Amino acid sequence: MHAILFCPATFELFLPEHPRSLKEAGDAALAPVLLSRLRAHGWPARARLLSPKAPQAAGSVPGTLVQLIDALPLLAQPPDAQFELTYSPSLRAWHRAARLALELVRRGRLTFRLTPHGRLRPSASAVSRDGSASRPQAAAWWEARWHLCSPGSGAAPLFADERAAALRIIAELPDTIAIAEDARATAGTTILSGPRLLQRFLDACADLLVREASRRGALVRLRGCSAYAWEQRLVRALGEDRASFFWSSPAAASSDAETQRSDDSHAIASEVNAWAAEHARSLVQSCTLSLLPSPGRWSAAESLADVQRRMIRPATLLASTLLEGQPAPRTLLVRPTTAAPAIQRISSTTPHAGLRPSARVAA
C-alpha cells in the first residue's frame, strides 16, 4: 500500500494506517522521519481508497489527513541523495510533484479560470409562448480557481525541462486517490491517474498558495469599485477562501431583463477566460508578464493584468518560503518591485537550506 495519497475533493493528503506487517516492508519503512513529521501536522480521519483496480471501495480505512499548506514544506524539501535513492517510486513522485508545484508558483506560472458551478436547469422564461422549449437559462453561480501550467494545459504549456520533470513524476505517481469520509459532494468523484492526477495536484497547490498568501498579506480589492460590481466580486472570489460567487440572482428568471443579465454573465465569463488564456500564452512566450488590455467589459480603473500581478506576487513569496523548508508564516511582507522578473528554469534554481522542524502555524 502507498504511504501518501491525494484527496482531490478536499485538497489534502491522506496517510493510511498500515498494519505492522506492511509497515516493515512498505513505504513507511523507507521514510519514517518524513511520514512521522507529516502525521504530526495532521489529524485522525477515515477515507475510502479508489483506484482503477478497485473503483468502488467497500469501506474506509483509518489514517491521517494533512493540509497541503502544512505538507508542502516537508514534502518538497530535498533530502540527501542517499535517502532519495532509497525512497519508493510513489514517495519520490510526491516529493518531485510538490517541488514542481512550488517552483512553478515561485516563477509566477499561474492563471485562473471561471467555471459555472451547478447544473443548467430550465426556467419559466425558457419556454416560448407557443409552448416550445427554448434554450434553458444557465445558473449564475460561478467558481474562480487558479491553475498552473501542466501537462494537460493547452493555454500555457510547459517548457522542455518542466515537461521532462512532469513525465518522470507521472511514471511513478500512484493511481490511487483518497476520499475523506467528511468530504462534501463526493458522489460524482471520478478516478484520477497519470496526467490528470498530477494536473489536479498542481492546480490545488496553485489555488491554495494564492489564497493562503492573500490571508497572510494584504487582501486585493479594486479601489473605487462597488462591492456589487462583477469585477469586485471576481477579485474577491480569486483571493478569499470562498471561491464561488453569484453573478446575478440565482432565482429563476421572471423577465426578459433577468434572462439578458444571465446571458451577459456567460458572455463576460467567456471574455475573461479568453483573456486569462491569452495572458498565460504570452507569459510563456515572452517570459514576462503581458501588457494585454483588460477584457472589453472590464470597467474598473485598475487593469485586470495589474490585479493579477498583485495577487500572484504574495504567492511567489510564500512558495519561496516553503521551498526553503520553512512553515507558512503568519504574515507576508510584500516588497514593491519595479519590474516582473523573467521566468526561471528548473535547472537555474539555487540549493535550499536544510529542513527546520517547526510546530504547525495556525492559519
XYZ file of C-alpha atoms in Angstrom:
363
model
C 0.000 0.000 0.000
C 1.087 3.556 -0.677
C 2.113 5.785 2.226
C 0.781 9.079 0.764
C -2.411 9.615 -1.231
C -4.057 12.750 -2.594
C -7.630 13.801 -1.778
C -8.816 15.716 -4.883
C -12.170 16.613 -3.306
C -10.672 18.461 -0.315
C -7.125 19.341 -1.484
C -5.493 17.333 1.313
C -3.061 14.455 1.681
C -4.077 11.189 3.329
C -1.614 8.903 5.089
C -3.219 5.468 5.610
C -2.521 3.478 8.759
C -0.927 0.267 7.529
C -0.771 -2.925 9.576
C 2.508 -3.609 11.316
C 3.369 -6.404 8.881
C 3.061 -3.998 5.937
C 4.932 -1.192 7.669
C 8.082 -3.251 7.907
C 8.228 -3.793 4.150
C 6.295 -0.847 2.767
C 6.803 2.849 2.104
C 6.608 3.661 5.817
C 9.913 1.872 6.422
C 11.678 3.891 3.704
C 10.876 7.365 5.057
C 9.893 7.084 8.724
C 11.079 10.596 9.628
C 9.198 12.265 6.780
C 5.978 10.398 7.466
C 6.148 10.991 11.217
C 6.548 14.743 10.633
C 3.614 14.749 8.240
C 1.433 12.910 10.743
C 2.381 15.415 13.449
C 0.726 18.156 11.371
C -2.474 16.228 10.650
C -5.468 14.791 12.429
C -7.036 11.298 12.551
C -9.625 10.556 9.876
C -11.027 7.812 7.712
C -11.117 7.726 3.929
C -12.131 5.485 1.045
C -9.426 4.447 -1.394
C -10.277 4.393 -5.101
C -8.150 3.072 -7.951
C -8.692 1.656 -11.457
C -8.460 -1.832 -9.935
C -10.957 -1.001 -7.165
C -13.260 1.755 -8.475
C -15.801 1.170 -5.676
C -14.152 0.626 -2.326
C -16.341 -1.268 0.140
C -15.210 0.502 3.284
C -12.936 3.185 4.642
C -9.531 2.855 6.247
C -8.099 4.827 9.174
C -5.314 7.293 8.641
C -4.220 10.914 8.941
C -5.319 13.925 6.901
C -2.763 16.683 6.330
C -3.438 20.056 4.746
C -1.285 20.942 1.752
C -0.069 24.187 3.330
C 1.491 22.102 6.138
C 2.658 19.202 3.974
C 4.368 21.124 1.172
C 7.395 22.454 3.140
C 8.045 18.931 4.489
C 7.322 17.031 1.305
C 9.169 19.375 -1.067
C 12.334 19.766 0.966
C 15.088 17.928 -0.964
C 16.542 15.109 1.143
C 20.092 13.892 0.920
C 20.867 11.984 -2.252
C 21.404 8.721 -0.422
C 17.971 8.935 1.216
C 16.227 9.907 -2.018
C 17.642 6.806 -3.720
C 16.066 4.647 -1.015
C 12.608 6.216 -1.489
C 9.924 4.133 -3.116
C 8.680 5.326 -6.543
C 5.451 6.753 -5.063
C 7.245 8.736 -2.339
C 9.745 10.036 -4.874
C 6.870 11.067 -7.169
C 5.089 13.077 -4.448
C 8.365 14.712 -3.446
C 9.025 15.812 -7.024
C 5.403 16.843 -7.588
C 5.482 19.107 -4.532
C 8.718 20.716 -5.668
C 7.396 21.200 -9.208
C 4.249 22.887 -7.893
C 6.210 25.275 -5.667
C 8.741 26.031 -8.405
C 6.014 26.923 -10.907
C 4.245 29.139 -8.387
C 7.532 30.809 -7.449
C 8.033 31.757 -11.108
C 4.515 33.130 -11.378
C 3.308 30.491 -13.840
C -0.305 30.908 -12.754
C -3.553 31.655 -14.485
C -7.198 31.466 -13.460
C -10.417 30.216 -14.986
C -14.118 30.772 -14.347
C -16.425 27.773 -14.461
C -20.193 27.585 -13.924
C -20.940 25.898 -10.629
C -24.078 23.799 -10.629
C -26.274 22.306 -13.282
C -28.161 24.041 -16.034
C -31.862 23.979 -15.450
C -34.724 25.471 -17.465
C -36.814 28.299 -16.061
C -40.263 29.692 -16.737
C -38.852 32.201 -19.201
C -37.130 29.410 -21.120
C -40.473 28.324 -22.608
C -41.769 30.337 -25.534
C -45.394 31.429 -25.955
C -46.210 28.628 -28.374
C -45.177 26.069 -25.766
C -41.896 25.023 -27.373
C -38.892 24.857 -25.092
C -36.088 27.247 -25.847
C -32.533 27.342 -24.532
C -32.510 26.758 -20.740
C -31.187 29.509 -18.538
C -27.748 28.845 -17.093
C -27.164 29.066 -13.374
C -25.400 32.262 -12.321
C -23.273 30.566 -9.661
C -19.637 30.689 -10.755
C -16.350 29.457 -9.360
C -12.984 31.206 -9.793
C -9.948 28.940 -9.418
C -6.224 29.349 -10.011
C -4.348 26.872 -12.194
C -0.756 26.036 -13.024
C 0.905 25.163 -16.280
C 0.655 21.394 -16.503
C 0.901 18.514 -18.975
C -2.797 18.872 -19.787
C -2.815 22.665 -20.045
C -3.312 23.871 -23.593
C -3.354 27.541 -22.621
C 0.144 27.609 -21.119
C 2.250 24.542 -21.978
C 5.339 23.545 -20.057
C 8.920 24.236 -21.038
C 11.017 21.299 -22.175
C 12.715 20.755 -18.799
C 9.421 21.163 -16.970
C 7.752 18.662 -19.297
C 10.542 16.162 -18.665
C 10.139 16.585 -14.903
C 6.378 16.103 -15.229
C 6.790 12.930 -17.264
C 9.110 11.442 -14.638
C 6.512 12.217 -11.964
C 3.659 10.711 -13.976
C 5.630 7.491 -14.493
C 5.882 6.932 -10.712
C 2.728 8.594 -9.408
C 0.341 6.142 -7.682
C -3.015 5.561 -9.366
C -4.935 5.528 -6.067
C -6.806 8.517 -4.599
C -8.420 9.006 -1.197
C -11.935 10.282 -0.470
C -12.320 11.536 3.082
C -15.497 10.445 4.850
C -16.407 14.003 5.844
C -15.854 15.376 2.316
C -18.840 17.003 0.698
C -20.352 16.057 -2.630
C -18.098 13.084 -3.299
C -20.736 11.038 -5.085
C -19.503 12.152 -8.503
C -15.821 11.710 -7.770
C -14.000 10.085 -10.650
C -10.793 8.093 -10.610
C -7.722 10.137 -11.498
C -4.410 8.779 -12.669
C -1.381 9.892 -14.638
C -1.507 13.406 -16.126
C -4.979 14.149 -14.742
C -3.923 13.374 -11.187
C -0.762 15.464 -11.491
C -2.690 18.348 -13.034
C -5.278 18.262 -10.239
C -2.495 18.281 -7.632
C -0.645 21.184 -9.291
C -3.859 23.185 -9.614
C -4.735 22.513 -5.978
C -1.324 23.777 -4.850
C -1.608 26.901 -7.019
C -5.098 27.777 -5.799
C -4.155 27.119 -2.182
C -0.979 29.224 -2.242
C -2.688 32.263 -3.765
C -5.463 32.207 -1.170
C -3.139 31.478 1.754
C -0.851 34.302 0.645
C -3.829 36.660 0.471
C -4.768 35.749 4.040
C -1.209 36.394 5.234
C -0.778 39.640 3.305
C -2.945 42.473 2.077
C -6.235 41.454 0.512
C -6.549 42.743 -3.034
C -9.545 44.964 -3.720
C -10.497 47.336 -6.524
C -10.395 50.949 -5.428
C -13.482 52.988 -6.193
C -15.416 49.920 -7.349
C -18.737 48.909 -5.827
C -18.891 45.695 -3.845
C -21.812 44.607 -6.044
C -19.916 45.051 -9.324
C -18.926 41.816 -11.012
C -15.291 42.974 -11.197
C -15.096 43.356 -7.406
C -16.843 40.042 -6.788
C -14.444 38.330 -9.184
C -11.417 39.709 -7.336
C -12.848 38.586 -4.013
C -13.516 35.082 -5.337
C -9.909 34.821 -6.556
C -8.404 35.811 -3.203
C -10.726 34.671 -0.449
C -11.294 31.160 0.852
C -14.712 31.103 -0.763
C -14.013 30.756 -4.471
C -17.623 30.813 -5.655
C -19.739 33.882 -6.289
C -23.115 34.748 -7.741
C -23.054 36.757 -10.908
C -26.743 37.531 -10.698
C -29.784 36.347 -8.780
C -29.831 32.523 -8.580
C -33.612 32.508 -8.749
C -35.347 31.516 -11.954
C -35.668 34.340 -14.442
C -39.055 36.044 -14.474
C -38.443 38.699 -17.107
C -36.520 39.254 -20.295
C -34.199 41.661 -18.464
C -33.120 38.986 -15.968
C -32.592 36.485 -18.767
C -30.426 39.042 -20.544
C -28.317 39.531 -17.408
C -27.811 35.780 -17.134
C -26.742 35.620 -20.776
C -24.379 38.546 -20.158
C -22.725 36.671 -17.304
C -21.768 33.828 -19.645
C -20.526 36.270 -22.273
C -18.403 38.164 -19.749
C -17.037 34.926 -18.280
C -16.044 33.778 -21.766
C -14.220 37.081 -22.344
C -12.396 36.800 -19.013
C -11.385 33.170 -19.642
C -10.134 34.062 -23.125
C -8.128 36.938 -21.654
C -6.599 34.678 -18.979
C -5.638 32.056 -21.574
C -4.021 34.651 -23.813
C -2.217 36.135 -20.821
C -0.818 32.694 -19.936
C 0.385 32.093 -23.509
C 2.076 35.476 -23.569
C 3.731 34.692 -20.257
C 5.304 31.537 -21.678
C 6.334 33.073 -24.996
C 7.875 36.302 -23.684
C 8.887 35.118 -20.170
C 7.424 38.337 -18.744
C 4.026 39.490 -17.607
C 1.948 40.627 -20.552
C 0.539 44.098 -21.144
C -2.731 42.890 -22.611
C -5.652 45.278 -22.220
C -8.430 44.231 -19.896
C -11.460 42.392 -21.299
C -13.891 44.578 -23.202
C -16.477 44.717 -20.400
C -13.971 45.409 -17.624
C -14.941 48.817 -16.205
C -12.663 49.095 -13.143
C -9.975 51.775 -13.128
C -7.200 49.245 -12.393
C -6.462 46.839 -15.226
C -7.024 43.116 -14.792
C -3.328 42.469 -15.508
C -2.322 44.695 -12.568
C -4.835 42.956 -10.325
C -3.479 39.546 -11.285
C 0.084 40.746 -10.697
C -0.809 41.983 -7.207
C -2.396 38.637 -6.338
C 0.400 36.467 -7.735
C 3.268 38.348 -6.096
C 2.499 37.253 -2.484
C 2.027 33.661 -3.675
C 5.528 33.627 -5.181
C 6.979 34.779 -1.862
C 5.056 32.102 0.020
C 6.240 29.428 -2.415
C 9.859 30.540 -1.949
C 9.450 30.240 1.821
C 8.015 26.735 1.588
C 10.777 25.640 -0.800
C 13.297 26.504 1.911
C 11.601 24.087 4.290
C 10.029 26.839 6.377
C 6.397 26.652 7.524
C 3.950 29.189 6.206
C 4.444 32.451 8.155
C 1.619 34.329 9.815
C 2.251 37.420 7.702
C 3.980 38.126 4.408
C 5.953 41.296 3.726
C 5.365 42.081 0.068
C 8.125 44.338 -1.184
C 7.299 46.514 -4.185
C 9.101 45.570 -7.363
C 9.938 47.788 -10.303
C 9.678 45.074 -12.930
C 8.490 41.497 -13.111
C 11.405 39.030 -13.240
C 11.761 36.681 -16.162
C 10.625 33.107 -15.780
C 13.341 30.874 -14.370
C 14.037 27.322 -15.374
C 14.247 24.357 -13.024
C 17.951 23.937 -13.731
C 18.650 27.505 -12.579
C 17.262 27.111 -9.081
C 19.553 27.617 -6.148
C 20.171 24.964 -3.488
C 17.968 25.239 -0.460
C 18.748 25.089 3.209
C 18.118 22.034 5.329
C 14.755 21.284 6.818
C 13.991 23.029 10.078
C 11.295 21.224 12.037
C 8.705 23.590 13.436
C 5.356 23.452 15.088
C 2.322 23.933 12.947
C 1.451 27.585 12.387
C -2.210 28.328 12.873
C -3.909 29.804 9.863
